[in-house]
Amino acid sequence: MINLSGLNPSQREAVTTLSGPLLVLAGAGTGKTRVITYRMANLIANGIRPDRILSVTFTNKAAKEMRERALTLIGRQFRLRPEVSTFHAWCVRVLRDDIDALGYPKKFAIYDRGDQESAARTALRDIRLGDSAMKPGDLVNRISRWKMQGIQDFEASSHTESDFDFLAAMAYKKYQKQLRASGAVDFDDLLLLTVRLFQEHPIILQKNQARYDHVQIDEYQDTNGVQFRLIQSLVLPHKNLCVVGDDDQSIYGWRGAEVEHIIRFGDHFPGTRIVRLENNYRCTTDILACANRLVKHNKERHNKTLIAHKKAVSGVRLQVFDDEAAEAENVVQEIGYLIQELGVKPKQVAILFRTNEQPRLFEQEMRRLKIPYQLVGGQSFFDRREIRDLMAYLKAIDSPRDEVSLLRIINTPTRGIGDTTTEKVIQNAVKKGLSFWEMVPEAAAAGMIPPKALTALHGFQGLLQTYAQAMQNNPGQLAELARRLMQEINYEGEIAKQYKDAAQQEARRNMLEEFINSIGLYVERNSDASLSGFLESMALLDREEESDKDDKNGGDVVRLMTLHSAKGLEFPRVYLVGMEEGFLPHKRSIDEGTEKAIAEERRLAYVGITRAMDHLTLTRAKTRMKWGKRRDAVASRFLYEMQEEPGKALPEEHISKEDSESAGHGPGGNANPGNPPLRTPAGTSGVRPVAEEPNEFERPPF
């Protein structure tokens, strides 16, 4: 027998329930992996053959951890081992045995993303669609969403919502035909074809059902429709199914996960026993109280309240700043103080945000104060294609001889200047020691440039010269002029051409807005602003970024990550930034106007709060730059929902612009890491207090 004395009563109940459908509702920080591995070991201790147990999770890392923990408990002397696997790995094993029943070879290939896009490109050619009408990557994404819903190629035309979908459904058939002809499957096929195999060949289903007496599923709240059908069919004979998960942490609806699977588990599997793990060993009392109050505003959820086992070392803080620059400056300055003056390790700190464009200012401040950091689960703002394109425009405007920048954007967006023309001009310019623009008249006279291309070149040169003059004469209007330039060249049209998926387009447009905002903030903070000055400030940041790429910190870095990337992690100190309507909840969910969309945003906020072990700081800005102009920002409704009681809000600190400037962060100011923070971090003293501001937690207008 295994020793269960280290388990609390609810954990012990889950571990000792060995038959029938069992739902273990495991809240954040309640020890779910401990329960699922102990239960596996207890099944074996009670006479179940190890190889008759299947435990499934979502990632290879989680599967490896589960396997190692189970072997530690049961001992490694067993010749037979429980099968611990991801969904996809388990499906590969099933398909290797029997996929020939569906007309595929047993030695099928599994296509990676590059292979998929090549197949998609061929499929688009077959239906006479080029890259300009639909990008291969967009087609692959649409096919993936259909497959996660269990929709096969011949069914897709009945599930179209737009002209794009109609064309994608046609291409889906060609794509799938090509894969079959090549004896290949893609990642989503591994699940979908296993479901189809079980549906069309009952004998194969029965063979797989007979392999297991017990099935366990981890992170059940993340299952999609295809995974649910697989599980349901596999456990049909014995109903010995244990699922572990937390409906309050279901945040992947955008990639097919259906929270209803865990909420309706008892309806799907009659006779279900429910065990609630509510003892939280991660968060302090104050942090957990905020999380509990927030998530209870979701109507569709299992009733549970997490109980903290750690006393609060500091209250949950809400800090309100005049603008987004002050938010980033003060948060990063405080982190610098904690690291340099109080000995906090960088890896103990995380900054969490909702959208990919938010971290730009925090990255900028981290570099300036030389704080080691890592942007997790996202591309650096400065490395994105659209940002590099617009920077190249500004560089070409500022310095006509910058041919690297010029050649990057000479035909972006397309303006009829082909590669052949530019190559001829460049080759002759190099031979004669001239600049590109100096060579154009000679090349035109020699007949090297077709008339249409020459007209386009003159138009492009005129555009750059016009904006060069305007930006020189009106440096205070740099942001507005950059926005006009973007409109004049129709860069949003370029984005629409490159990315057919609406969510992708929105994300790229958000990046463009953030770029314009960065110019606006530069102008706001520099009385002697100029285009050259802005480009220089960006170039210096890039150099500092490159020097930080040497991994000399051994992973001891501050983490900047989205809330989605943070799930499953924990940090002693968490800064959850941008607590405003439009960020959290996201504008897209607000515009959708459904309770379901807002509920998932609320769960995202809950996940963010429960990443914090000891210290949690929530921040928001009172104003933000929108397309180069300052706008008022509205406090997130989730801040209102965290109130302890009506009329009593979270303790709030307002950091005014004057406060920020007094620490060296005013226009043109140069903060240094040695400055004390503007407020007292928990456990410190000797820093002047912050002025109180009236309660701002009246219900926001929505």
PDB file of C-alpha atoms in Angstrom, residues 8 11 43 47 118 139 188 195 200 234 275 278 361 384 387 439 461 464 506 567 578 582 594 610 619 663 677-678:
ATOM      1  CA  ASN A   8      -5.415  16.434   2.838  1.00  0.00           C
ATOM      2  CA  GLN A  11      -7.086  14.846  -1.955  1.00  0.00           C
ATOM      3  CA  LEU A  43      -4.975   1.826  -8.431  1.00  0.00           C
ATOM      4  CA  GLY A  47      -4.509  -4.798  -7.846  1.00  0.00           C
ATOM      5  CA  SER A 118       3.379  23.856 -48.907  1.00  0.00           C
ATOM      6  CA  LEU A 139      -5.857  28.367 -44.962  1.00  0.00           C
ATOM      7  CA  ASP A 188      -5.035  17.753 -36.198  1.00  0.00           C
ATOM      8  CA  VAL A 195     -12.298   9.413 -34.051  1.00  0.00           C
ATOM      9  CA  GLU A 200     -16.275   3.495 -38.994  1.00  0.00           C
ATOM     10  CA  LEU A 234     -12.940   4.818 -25.062  1.00  0.00           C
ATOM     11  CA  VAL A 275     -14.459  15.976  -5.342  1.00  0.00           C
ATOM     12  CA  GLU A 278     -10.136  23.846  -2.411  1.00  0.00           C
ATOM     13  CA  LEU A 361       7.002  50.172 -23.030  1.00  0.00           C
ATOM     14  CA  ARG A 384       7.834  42.342 -36.015  1.00  0.00           C
ATOM     15  CA  ILE A 387       7.321  47.574 -37.203  1.00  0.00           C
ATOM     16  CA  MET A 439      21.609  56.658 -60.299  1.00  0.00           C
ATOM     17  CA  GLN A 461      10.689  59.618 -54.186  1.00  0.00           C
ATOM     18  CA  LEU A 464       9.525  60.489 -49.132  1.00  0.00           C
ATOM     19  CA  GLU A 506      -6.575  43.094 -35.755  1.00  0.00           C
ATOM     20  CA  LYS A 567      -1.073  29.476 -17.037  1.00  0.00           C
ATOM     21  CA  GLY A 578      -3.366  47.310 -18.020  1.00  0.00           C
ATOM     22  CA  GLY A 582     -10.434  47.083 -23.908  1.00  0.00           C
ATOM     23  CA  THR A 594     -21.957  37.882 -24.995  1.00  0.00           C
ATOM     24  CA  THR A 610      -3.573  33.202  -8.971  1.00  0.00           C
ATOM     25  CA  THR A 619      -2.052  48.580 -12.392  1.00  0.00           C
ATOM     26  CA  ALA A 663      11.918  60.464  -9.589  1.00  0.00           C
ATOM     27  CA  PRO A 677      10.612  53.636  -5.861  1.00  0.00           C
ATOM     28  CA  LEU A 678       7.708  56.041  -5.708  1.00  0.00           C
TER      29      LEU A 678
END
